[in-house]
Coordinates of N, CA and C in Angstrom, one line a residue:
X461 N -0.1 26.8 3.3 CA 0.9 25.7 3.5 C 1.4 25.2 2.2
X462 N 2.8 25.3 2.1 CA 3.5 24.6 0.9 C 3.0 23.3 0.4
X463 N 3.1 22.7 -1.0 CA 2.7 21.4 -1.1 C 3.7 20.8 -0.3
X464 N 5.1 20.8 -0.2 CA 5.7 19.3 0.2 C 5.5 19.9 1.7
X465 N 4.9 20.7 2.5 CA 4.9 20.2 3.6 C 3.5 19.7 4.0
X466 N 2.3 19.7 3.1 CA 0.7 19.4 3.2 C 1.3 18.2 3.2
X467 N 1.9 17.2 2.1 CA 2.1 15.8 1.7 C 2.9 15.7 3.1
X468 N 4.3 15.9 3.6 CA 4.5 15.7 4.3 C 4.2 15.4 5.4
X469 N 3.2 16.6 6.0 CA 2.0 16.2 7.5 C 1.1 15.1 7.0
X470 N 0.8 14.9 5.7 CA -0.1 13.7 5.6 C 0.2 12.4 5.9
X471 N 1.3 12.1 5.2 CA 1.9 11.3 5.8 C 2.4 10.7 7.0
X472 N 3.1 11.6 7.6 CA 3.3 11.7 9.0 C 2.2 11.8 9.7
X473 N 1.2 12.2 9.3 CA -0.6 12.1 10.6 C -1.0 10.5 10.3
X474 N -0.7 10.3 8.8 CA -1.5 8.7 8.1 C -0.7 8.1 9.5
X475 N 0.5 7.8 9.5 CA 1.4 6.9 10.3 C 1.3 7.2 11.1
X476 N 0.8 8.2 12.2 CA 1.1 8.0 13.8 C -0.2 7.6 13.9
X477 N -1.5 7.7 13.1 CA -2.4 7.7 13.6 C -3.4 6.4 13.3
X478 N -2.1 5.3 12.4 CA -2.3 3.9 12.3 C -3.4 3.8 11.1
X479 N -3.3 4.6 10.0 CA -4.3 4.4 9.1 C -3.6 4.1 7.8
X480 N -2.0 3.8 7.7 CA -1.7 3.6 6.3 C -2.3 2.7 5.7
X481 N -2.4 1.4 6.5 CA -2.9 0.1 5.8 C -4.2 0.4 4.9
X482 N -5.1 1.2 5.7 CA -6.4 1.3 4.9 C -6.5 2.3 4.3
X483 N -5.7 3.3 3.8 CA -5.6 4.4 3.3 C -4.9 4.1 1.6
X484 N -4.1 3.0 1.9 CA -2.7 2.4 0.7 C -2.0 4.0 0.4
X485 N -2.2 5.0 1.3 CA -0.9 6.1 1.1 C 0.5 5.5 0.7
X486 N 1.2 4.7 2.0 CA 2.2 4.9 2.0 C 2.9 3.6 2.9
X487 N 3.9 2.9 2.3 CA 4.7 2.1 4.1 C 6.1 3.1 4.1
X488 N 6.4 2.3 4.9 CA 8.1 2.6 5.6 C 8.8 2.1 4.7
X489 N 9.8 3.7 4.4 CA 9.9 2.8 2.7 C 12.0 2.5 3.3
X490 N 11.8 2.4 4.7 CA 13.2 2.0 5.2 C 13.2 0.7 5.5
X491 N 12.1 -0.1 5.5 CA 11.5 -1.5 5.9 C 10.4 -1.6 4.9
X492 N 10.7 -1.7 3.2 CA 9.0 -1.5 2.8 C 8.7 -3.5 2.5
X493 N 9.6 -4.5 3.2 CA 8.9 -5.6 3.2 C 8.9 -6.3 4.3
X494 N 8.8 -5.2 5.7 CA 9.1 -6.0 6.9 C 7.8 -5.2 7.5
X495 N 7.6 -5.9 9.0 CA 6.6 -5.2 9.9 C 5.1 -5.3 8.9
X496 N 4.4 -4.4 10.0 CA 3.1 -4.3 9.6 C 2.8 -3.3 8.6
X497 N 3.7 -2.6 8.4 CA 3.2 -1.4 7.0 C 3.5 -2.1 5.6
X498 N 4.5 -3.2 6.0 CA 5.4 -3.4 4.6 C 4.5 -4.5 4.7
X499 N 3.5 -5.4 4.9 CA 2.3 -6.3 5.0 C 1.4 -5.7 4.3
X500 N 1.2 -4.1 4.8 CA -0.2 -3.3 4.6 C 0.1 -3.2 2.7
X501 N 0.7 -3.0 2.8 CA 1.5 -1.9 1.3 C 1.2 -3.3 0.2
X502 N 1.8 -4.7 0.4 CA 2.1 -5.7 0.0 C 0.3 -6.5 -0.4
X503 N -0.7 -5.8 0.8 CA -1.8 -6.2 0.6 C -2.8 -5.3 -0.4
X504 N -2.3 -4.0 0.4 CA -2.6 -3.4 -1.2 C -2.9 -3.1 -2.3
X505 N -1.5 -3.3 -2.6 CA -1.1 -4.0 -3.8 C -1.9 -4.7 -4.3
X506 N -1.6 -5.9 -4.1 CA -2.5 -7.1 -4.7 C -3.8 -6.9 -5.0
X507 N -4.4 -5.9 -3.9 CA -5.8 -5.7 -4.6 C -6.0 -4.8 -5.4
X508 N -4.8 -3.8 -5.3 CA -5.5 -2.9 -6.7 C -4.8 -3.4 -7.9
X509 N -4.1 -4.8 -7.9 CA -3.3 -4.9 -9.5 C -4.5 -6.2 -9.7
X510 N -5.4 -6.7 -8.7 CA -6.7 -7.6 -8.9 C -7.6 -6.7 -9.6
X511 N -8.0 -5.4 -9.1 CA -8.9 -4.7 -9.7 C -8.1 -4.0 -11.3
X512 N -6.8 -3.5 -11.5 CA -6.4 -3.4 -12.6 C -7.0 -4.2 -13.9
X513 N -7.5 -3.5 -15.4 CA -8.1 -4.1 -16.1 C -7.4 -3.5 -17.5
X514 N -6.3 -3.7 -18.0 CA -5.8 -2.8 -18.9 C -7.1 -2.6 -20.5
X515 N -8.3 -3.4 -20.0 CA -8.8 -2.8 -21.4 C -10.0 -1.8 -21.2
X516 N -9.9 -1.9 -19.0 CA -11.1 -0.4 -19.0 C -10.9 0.8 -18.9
X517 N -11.7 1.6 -19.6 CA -11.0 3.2 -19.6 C -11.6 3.8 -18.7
X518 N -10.8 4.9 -18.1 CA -11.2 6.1 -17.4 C -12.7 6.6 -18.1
X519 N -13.8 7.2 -17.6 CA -14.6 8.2 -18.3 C -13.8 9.1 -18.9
X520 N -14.6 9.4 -20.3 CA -13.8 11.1 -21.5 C -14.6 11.8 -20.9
X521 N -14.3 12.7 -20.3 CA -14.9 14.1 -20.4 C -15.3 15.1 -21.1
X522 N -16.1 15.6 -21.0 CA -16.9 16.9 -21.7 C -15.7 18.1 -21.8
X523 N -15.4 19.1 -22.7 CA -14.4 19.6 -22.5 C -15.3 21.2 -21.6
X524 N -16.3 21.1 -21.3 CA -17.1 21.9 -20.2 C -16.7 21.7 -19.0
X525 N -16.2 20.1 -19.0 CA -16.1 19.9 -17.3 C -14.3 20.4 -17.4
X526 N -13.9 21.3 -17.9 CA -12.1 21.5 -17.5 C -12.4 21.9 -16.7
X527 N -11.1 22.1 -15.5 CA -11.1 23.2 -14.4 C -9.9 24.5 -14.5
X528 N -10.7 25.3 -13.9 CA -9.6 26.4 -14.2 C -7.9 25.7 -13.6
X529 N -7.3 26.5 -14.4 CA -6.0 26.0 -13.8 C -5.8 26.5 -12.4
X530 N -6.4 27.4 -11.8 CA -6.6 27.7 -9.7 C -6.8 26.2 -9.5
X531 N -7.6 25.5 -10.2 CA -7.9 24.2 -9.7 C -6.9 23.0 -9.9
X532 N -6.1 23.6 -10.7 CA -5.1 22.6 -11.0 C -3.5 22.9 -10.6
X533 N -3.4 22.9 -9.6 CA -2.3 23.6 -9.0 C -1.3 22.9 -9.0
X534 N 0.3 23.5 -9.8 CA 1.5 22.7 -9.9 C 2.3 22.6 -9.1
X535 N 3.3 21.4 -9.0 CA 3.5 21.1 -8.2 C 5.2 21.0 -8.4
X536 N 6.3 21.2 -7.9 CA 7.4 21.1 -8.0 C 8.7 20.6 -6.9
X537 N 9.9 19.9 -6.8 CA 10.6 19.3 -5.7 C 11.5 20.2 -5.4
X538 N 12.1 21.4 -6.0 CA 12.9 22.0 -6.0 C 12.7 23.5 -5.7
X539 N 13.4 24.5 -5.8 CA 12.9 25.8 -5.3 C 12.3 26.3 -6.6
X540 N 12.7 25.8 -8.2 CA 12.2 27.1 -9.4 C 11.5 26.2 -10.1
X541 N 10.8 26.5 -10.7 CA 10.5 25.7 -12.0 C 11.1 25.5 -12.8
X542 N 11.4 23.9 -13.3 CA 12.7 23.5 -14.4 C 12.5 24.3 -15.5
X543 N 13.9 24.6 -16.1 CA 13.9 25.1 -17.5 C 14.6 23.9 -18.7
X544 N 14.0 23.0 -19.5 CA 14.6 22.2 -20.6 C 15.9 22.0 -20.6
X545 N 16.9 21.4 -20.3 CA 18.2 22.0 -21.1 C 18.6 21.9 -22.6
X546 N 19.3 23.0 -23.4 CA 19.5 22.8 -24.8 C 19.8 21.4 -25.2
X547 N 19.0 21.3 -26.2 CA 19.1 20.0 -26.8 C 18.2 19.0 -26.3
X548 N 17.2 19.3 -25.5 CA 16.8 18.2 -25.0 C 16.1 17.3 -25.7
X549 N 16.2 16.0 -25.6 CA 15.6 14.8 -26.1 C 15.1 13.5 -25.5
X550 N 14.2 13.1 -25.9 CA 13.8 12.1 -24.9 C 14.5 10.7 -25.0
X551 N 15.0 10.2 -24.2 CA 15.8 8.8 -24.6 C 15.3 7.7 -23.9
X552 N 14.7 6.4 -24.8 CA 14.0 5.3 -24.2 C 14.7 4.4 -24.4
X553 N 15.3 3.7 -23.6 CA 16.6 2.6 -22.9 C 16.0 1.3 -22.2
X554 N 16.9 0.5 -22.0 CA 16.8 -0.9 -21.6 C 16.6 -1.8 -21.9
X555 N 15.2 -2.5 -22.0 CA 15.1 -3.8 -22.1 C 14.3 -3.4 -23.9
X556 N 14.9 -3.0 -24.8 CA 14.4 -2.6 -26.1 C 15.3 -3.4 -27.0
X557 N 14.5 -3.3 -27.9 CA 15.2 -3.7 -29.2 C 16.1 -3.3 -30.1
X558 N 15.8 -1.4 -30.2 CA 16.0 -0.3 -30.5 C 15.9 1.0 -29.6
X559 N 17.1 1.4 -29.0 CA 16.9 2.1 -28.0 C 16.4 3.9 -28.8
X560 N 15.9 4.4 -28.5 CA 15.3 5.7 -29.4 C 15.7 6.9 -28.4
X561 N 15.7 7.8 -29.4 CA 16.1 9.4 -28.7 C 15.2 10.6 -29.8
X562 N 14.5 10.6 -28.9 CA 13.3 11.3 -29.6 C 13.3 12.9 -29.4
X563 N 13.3 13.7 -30.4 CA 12.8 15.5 -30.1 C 11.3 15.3 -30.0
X564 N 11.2 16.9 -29.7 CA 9.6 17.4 -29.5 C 9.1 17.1 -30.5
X565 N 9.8 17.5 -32.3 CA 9.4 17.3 -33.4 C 9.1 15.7 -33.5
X566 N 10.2 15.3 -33.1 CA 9.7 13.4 -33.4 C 8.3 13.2 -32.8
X567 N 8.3 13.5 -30.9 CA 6.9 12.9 -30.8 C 5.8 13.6 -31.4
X568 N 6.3 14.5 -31.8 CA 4.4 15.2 -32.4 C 4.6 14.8 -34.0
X569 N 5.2 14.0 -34.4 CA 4.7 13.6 -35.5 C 4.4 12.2 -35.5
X570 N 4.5 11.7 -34.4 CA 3.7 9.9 -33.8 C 2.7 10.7 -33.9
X571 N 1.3 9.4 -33.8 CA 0.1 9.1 -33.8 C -0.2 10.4 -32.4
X572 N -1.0 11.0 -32.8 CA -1.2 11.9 -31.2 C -2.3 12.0 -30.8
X573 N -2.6 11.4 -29.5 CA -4.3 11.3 -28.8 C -4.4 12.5 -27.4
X574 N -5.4 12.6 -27.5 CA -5.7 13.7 -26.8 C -6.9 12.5 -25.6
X575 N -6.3 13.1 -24.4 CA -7.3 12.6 -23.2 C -7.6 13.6 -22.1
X576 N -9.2 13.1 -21.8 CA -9.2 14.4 -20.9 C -10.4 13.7 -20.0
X577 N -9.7 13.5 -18.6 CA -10.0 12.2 -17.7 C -10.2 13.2 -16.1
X578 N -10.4 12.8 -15.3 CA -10.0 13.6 -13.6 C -8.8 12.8 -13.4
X579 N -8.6 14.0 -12.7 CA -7.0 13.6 -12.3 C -7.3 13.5 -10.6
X580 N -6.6 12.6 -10.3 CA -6.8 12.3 -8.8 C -5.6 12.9 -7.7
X581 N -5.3 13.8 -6.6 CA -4.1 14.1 -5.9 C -3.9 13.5 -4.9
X582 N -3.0 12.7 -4.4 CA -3.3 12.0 -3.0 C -3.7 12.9 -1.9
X583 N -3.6 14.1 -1.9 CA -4.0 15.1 -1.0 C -5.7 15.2 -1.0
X584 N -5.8 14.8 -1.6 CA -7.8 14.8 -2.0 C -8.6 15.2 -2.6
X585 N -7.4 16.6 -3.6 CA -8.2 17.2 -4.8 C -8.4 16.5 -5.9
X586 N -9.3 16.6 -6.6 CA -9.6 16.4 -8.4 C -9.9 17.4 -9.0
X587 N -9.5 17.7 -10.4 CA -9.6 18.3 -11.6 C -9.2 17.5 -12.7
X588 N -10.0 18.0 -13.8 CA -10.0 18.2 -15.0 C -9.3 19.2 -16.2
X589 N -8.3 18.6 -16.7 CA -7.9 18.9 -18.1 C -7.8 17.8 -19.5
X590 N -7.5 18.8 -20.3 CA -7.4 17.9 -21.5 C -5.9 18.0 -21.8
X591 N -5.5 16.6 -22.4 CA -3.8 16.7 -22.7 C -3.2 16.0 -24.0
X592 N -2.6 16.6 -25.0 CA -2.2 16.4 -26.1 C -0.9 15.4 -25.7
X593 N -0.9 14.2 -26.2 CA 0.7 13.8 -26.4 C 0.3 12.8 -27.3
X594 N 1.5 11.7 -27.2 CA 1.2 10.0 -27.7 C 1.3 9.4 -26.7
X595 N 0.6 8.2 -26.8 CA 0.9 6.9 -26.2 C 1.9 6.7 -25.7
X596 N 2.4 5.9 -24.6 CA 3.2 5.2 -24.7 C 3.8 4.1 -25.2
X597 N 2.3 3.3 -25.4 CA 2.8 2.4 -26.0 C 2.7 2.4 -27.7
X598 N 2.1 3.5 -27.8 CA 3.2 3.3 -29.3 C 4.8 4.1 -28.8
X599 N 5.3 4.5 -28.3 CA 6.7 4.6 -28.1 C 7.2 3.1 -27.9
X600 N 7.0 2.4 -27.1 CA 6.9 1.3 -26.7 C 6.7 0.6 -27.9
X601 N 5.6 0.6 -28.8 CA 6.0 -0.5 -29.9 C 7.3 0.1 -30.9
X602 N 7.6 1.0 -31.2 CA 8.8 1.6 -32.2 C 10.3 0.5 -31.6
X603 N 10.3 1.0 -30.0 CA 11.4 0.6 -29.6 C 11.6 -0.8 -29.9
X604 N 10.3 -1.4 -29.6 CA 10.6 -2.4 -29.3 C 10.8 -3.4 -27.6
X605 N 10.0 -3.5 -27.0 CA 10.4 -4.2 -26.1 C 10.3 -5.0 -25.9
X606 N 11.3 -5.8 -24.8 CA 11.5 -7.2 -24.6 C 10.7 -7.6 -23.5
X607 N 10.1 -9.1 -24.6 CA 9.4 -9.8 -23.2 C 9.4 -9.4 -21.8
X608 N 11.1 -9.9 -21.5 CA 11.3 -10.0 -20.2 C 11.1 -8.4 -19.1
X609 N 10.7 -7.1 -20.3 CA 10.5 -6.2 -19.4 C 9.3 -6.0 -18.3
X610 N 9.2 -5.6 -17.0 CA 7.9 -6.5 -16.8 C 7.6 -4.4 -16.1
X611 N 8.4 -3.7 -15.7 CA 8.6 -2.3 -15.1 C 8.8 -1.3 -16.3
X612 N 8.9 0.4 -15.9 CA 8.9 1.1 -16.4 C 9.6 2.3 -15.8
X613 N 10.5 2.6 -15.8 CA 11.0 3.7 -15.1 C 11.1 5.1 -15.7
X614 N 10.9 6.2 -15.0 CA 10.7 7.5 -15.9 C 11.2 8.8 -15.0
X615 N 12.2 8.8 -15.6 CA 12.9 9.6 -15.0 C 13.1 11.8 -15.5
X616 N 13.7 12.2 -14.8 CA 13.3 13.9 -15.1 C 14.8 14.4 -15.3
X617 N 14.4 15.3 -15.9 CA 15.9 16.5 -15.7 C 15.5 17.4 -14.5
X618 N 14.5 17.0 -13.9 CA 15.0 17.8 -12.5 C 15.3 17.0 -11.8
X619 N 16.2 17.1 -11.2 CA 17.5 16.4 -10.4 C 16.8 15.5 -8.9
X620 N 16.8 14.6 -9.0 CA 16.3 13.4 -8.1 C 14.8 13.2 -8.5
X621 N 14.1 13.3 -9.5 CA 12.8 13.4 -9.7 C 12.5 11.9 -10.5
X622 N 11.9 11.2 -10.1 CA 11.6 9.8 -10.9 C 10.4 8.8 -10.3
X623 N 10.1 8.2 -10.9 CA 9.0 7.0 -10.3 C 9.3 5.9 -11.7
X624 N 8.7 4.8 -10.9 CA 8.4 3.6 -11.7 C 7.1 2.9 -11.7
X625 N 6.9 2.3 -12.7 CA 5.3 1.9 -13.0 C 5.3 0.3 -13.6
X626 N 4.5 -0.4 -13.0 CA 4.1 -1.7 -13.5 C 4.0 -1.3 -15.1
X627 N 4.5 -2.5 -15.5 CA 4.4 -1.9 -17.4 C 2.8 -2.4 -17.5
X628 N 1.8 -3.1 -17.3 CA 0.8 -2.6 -17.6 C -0.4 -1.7 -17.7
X629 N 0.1 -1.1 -16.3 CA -0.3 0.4 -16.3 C 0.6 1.0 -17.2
X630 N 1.6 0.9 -17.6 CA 2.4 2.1 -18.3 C 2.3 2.1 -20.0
X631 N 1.4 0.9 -20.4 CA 0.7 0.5 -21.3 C -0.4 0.6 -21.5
X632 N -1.3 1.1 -20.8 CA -2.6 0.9 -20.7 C -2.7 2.2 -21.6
X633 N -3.7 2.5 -22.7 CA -4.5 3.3 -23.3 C -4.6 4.9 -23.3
X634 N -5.0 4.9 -22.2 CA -5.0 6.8 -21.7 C -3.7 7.0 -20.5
X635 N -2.3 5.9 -20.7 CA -1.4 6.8 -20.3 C -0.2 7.3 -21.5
X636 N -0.1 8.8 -22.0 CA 0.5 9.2 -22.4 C 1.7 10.3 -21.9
X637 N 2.6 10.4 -23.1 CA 3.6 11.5 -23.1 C 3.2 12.7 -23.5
X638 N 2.7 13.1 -22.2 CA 2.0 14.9 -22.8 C 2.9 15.6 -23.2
X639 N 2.3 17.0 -24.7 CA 3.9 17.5 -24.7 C 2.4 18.8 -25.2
X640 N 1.0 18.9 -24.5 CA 0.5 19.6 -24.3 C -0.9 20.0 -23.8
X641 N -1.6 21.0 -22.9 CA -2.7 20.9 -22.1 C -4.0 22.2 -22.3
X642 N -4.8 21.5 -22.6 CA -5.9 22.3 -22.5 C -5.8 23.1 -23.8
X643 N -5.8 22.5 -25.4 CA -5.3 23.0 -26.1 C -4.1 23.5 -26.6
X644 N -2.7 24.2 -26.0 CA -1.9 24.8 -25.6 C -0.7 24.1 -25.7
X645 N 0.7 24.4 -26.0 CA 1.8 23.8 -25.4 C 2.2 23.5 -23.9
X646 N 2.6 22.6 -23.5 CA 2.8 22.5 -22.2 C 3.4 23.4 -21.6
X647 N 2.7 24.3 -20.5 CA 3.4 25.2 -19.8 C 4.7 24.8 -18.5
X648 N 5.6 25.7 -18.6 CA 6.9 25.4 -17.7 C 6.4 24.3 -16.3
X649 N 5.3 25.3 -15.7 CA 5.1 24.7 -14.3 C 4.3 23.8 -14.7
X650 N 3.7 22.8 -15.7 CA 3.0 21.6 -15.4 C 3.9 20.6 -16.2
X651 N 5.0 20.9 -16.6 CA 6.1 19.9 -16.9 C 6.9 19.7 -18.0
X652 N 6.7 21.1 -18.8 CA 7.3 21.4 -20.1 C 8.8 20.8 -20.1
X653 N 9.4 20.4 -21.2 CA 8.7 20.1 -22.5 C 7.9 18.9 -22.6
X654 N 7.4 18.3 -21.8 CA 7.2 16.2 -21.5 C 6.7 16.1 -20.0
X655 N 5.6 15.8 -20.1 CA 5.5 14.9 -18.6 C 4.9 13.7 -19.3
X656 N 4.4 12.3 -18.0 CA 4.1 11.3 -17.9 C 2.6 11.8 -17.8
X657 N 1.2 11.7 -18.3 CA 0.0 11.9 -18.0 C -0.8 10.3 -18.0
X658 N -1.8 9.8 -16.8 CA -2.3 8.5 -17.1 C -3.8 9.0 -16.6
X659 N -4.5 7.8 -16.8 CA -5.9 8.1 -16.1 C -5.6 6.7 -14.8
X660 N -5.2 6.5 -14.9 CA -5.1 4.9 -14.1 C -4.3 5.2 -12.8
X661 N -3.5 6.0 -12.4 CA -2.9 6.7 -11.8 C -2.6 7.6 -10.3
X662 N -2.7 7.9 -9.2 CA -2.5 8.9 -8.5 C -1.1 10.3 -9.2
X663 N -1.8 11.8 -8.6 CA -0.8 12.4 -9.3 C 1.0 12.2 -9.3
X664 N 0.9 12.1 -7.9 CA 2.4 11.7 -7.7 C 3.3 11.4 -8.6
X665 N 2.6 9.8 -9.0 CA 3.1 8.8 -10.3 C 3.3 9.9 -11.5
X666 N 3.2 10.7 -12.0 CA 3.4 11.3 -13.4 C 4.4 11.9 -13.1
X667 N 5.5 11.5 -14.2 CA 6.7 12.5 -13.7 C 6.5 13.1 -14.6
X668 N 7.0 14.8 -14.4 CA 6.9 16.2 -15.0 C 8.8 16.2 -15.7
X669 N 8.9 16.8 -16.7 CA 10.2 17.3 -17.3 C 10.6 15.7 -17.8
X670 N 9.9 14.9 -18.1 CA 10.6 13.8 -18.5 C 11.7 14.0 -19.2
X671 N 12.8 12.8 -19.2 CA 13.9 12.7 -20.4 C 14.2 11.3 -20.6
X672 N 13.8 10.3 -19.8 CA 14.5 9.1 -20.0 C 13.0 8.0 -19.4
X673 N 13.2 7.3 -20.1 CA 12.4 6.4 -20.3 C 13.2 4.9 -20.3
X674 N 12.6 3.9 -19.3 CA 13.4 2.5 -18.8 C 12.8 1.5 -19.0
X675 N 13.0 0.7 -19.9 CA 12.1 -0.4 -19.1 C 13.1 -1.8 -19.0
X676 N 12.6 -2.1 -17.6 CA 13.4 -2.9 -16.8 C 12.5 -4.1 -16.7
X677 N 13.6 -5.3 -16.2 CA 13.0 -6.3 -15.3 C 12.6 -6.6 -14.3
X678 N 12.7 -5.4 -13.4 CA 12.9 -5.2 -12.0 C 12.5 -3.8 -11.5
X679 N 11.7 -4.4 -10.2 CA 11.0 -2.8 -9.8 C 11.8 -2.4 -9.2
X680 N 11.7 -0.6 -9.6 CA 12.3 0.5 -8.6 C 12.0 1.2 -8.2
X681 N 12.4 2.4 -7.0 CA 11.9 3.4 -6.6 C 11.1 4.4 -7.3
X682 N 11.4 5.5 -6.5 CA 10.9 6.6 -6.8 C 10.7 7.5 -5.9
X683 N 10.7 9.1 -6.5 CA 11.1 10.3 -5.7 C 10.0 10.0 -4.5
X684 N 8.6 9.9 -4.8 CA 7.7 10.3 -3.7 C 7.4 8.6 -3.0
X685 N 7.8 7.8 -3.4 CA 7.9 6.5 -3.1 C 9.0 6.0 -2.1
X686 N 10.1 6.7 -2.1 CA 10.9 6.3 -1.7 C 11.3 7.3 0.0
X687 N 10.1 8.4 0.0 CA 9.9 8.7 0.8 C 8.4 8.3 1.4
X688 N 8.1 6.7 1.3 CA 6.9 6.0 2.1 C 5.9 6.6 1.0
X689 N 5.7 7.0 0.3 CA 4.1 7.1 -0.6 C 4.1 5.8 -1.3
X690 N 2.7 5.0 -1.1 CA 2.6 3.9 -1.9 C 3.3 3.6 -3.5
X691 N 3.7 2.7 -4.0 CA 4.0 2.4 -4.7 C 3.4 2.0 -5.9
X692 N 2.5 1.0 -5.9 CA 1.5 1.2 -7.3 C 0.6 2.3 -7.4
X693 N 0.0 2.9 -6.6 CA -0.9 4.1 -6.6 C -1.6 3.9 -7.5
X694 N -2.7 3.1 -7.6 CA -3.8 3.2 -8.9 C -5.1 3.7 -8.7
X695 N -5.7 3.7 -9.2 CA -7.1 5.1 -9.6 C -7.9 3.8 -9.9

């Protein structure tokens, strides 16, 4: 079975079978502040941004516990795997002080941390890798951001592909801009040249092929969000 149609039947089984609430998959993201799902989603919430703790980390991993990549299976919205377009650069916009447009060369010569955490899939698998990038928030301190940003938007060059993130999580410690895995350059199918990597996280939330970086005052969608998968998704 394809990934988007596994995610798809899960969803659609979560909801007929009255388990979103307790599950925090997903509401009705056509009503996501009305009825009983848009209650469920809203209660959710609140408890996992109560349990949220930006100064506790994920466990580091042994680099023994990686999983093969069979274990780590990629995931895409479209029929091919994206290819870069020439020239690409990353551009971080909005609520900054200094809006920045970064090459590959620029982030690999920021501060670069390597994290190597379980990754969690709302489908039920976990694996292990290790992943070279920087921070975010050192991107985030260069730019400069304004108080009033309180969200984080992160958008792809593949075409409808995006999520948004409480800027605390999108601040927190072990979420970085991977621009490599398991030693290695980032390969095509796990989101070359840039993805979004966190430990705090479900996979959904990490956008792959990043190019644009937001930070706003105001929360937005998102590709798998906007089709009913929960919204903060935290680990």
């Amino acid at each position: 079975m394809s990934k988007s149609t596994r995610r798809g039947f899960l969803v659609s089984g979560l909801r007929s079978a009255g388990l979103v609430a307790l599950t925090g998959i997903g509401c009705d993201s056509d009503r996501p502040n009305a009825g009983f799902l848009g209650l469920a989603e809203r209660v959710n919430e609140r408890f996992q941004r109560a349990l949220f703790d930006p100064r506790r980390l994920a466990p580091e991993l042994a680099k023994e516990e990686e999983s093969v990549l069979d274990d780590f299976p990629p995931y895409k919205i479209g029929e091919e795997f994206p290819v870069a377009p020439a020239g690409w650069a990353l551009a971080v916009r909005g609520l900054v002080a200094r809006p920045l447009t970064l090459s590959l060369a620029d982030l690999q010569r920021l501060p670069r941390t390597r994290t190597r955490v379980r990754h969690h899939c709302v489908e039920g698998w976990s694996a292990v890798a290790s992943w070279d990038g920087v921070r975010l928030a050192e991107v985030a301190r260069l730019a400069g951001v304004d108080p009033r940003a309180r969200y984080v938007e992160f958008r792809s060059f593949e075409p409808g592909y995006y999520s948004s993130w409480d800027l605390p999580s999108a601040l927190h410690p072990q979420t970085i801009l991977a621009y490599g895995m398991d030693g290695a350059p980032l390969a095509r199918e796990y989101g070359a040249p840039l993805r979004l990597y966190s430990a705090v996280k479900l996979g959904y939330k990490m956008v792959k092929y990043l190019d644009q970086v937001t930070f706003l005052p105001h929360r937005a969608g998102g590709y798998w969000e906007d089709q009913g998968y929960e919204w903060f998704a935290g680990v």
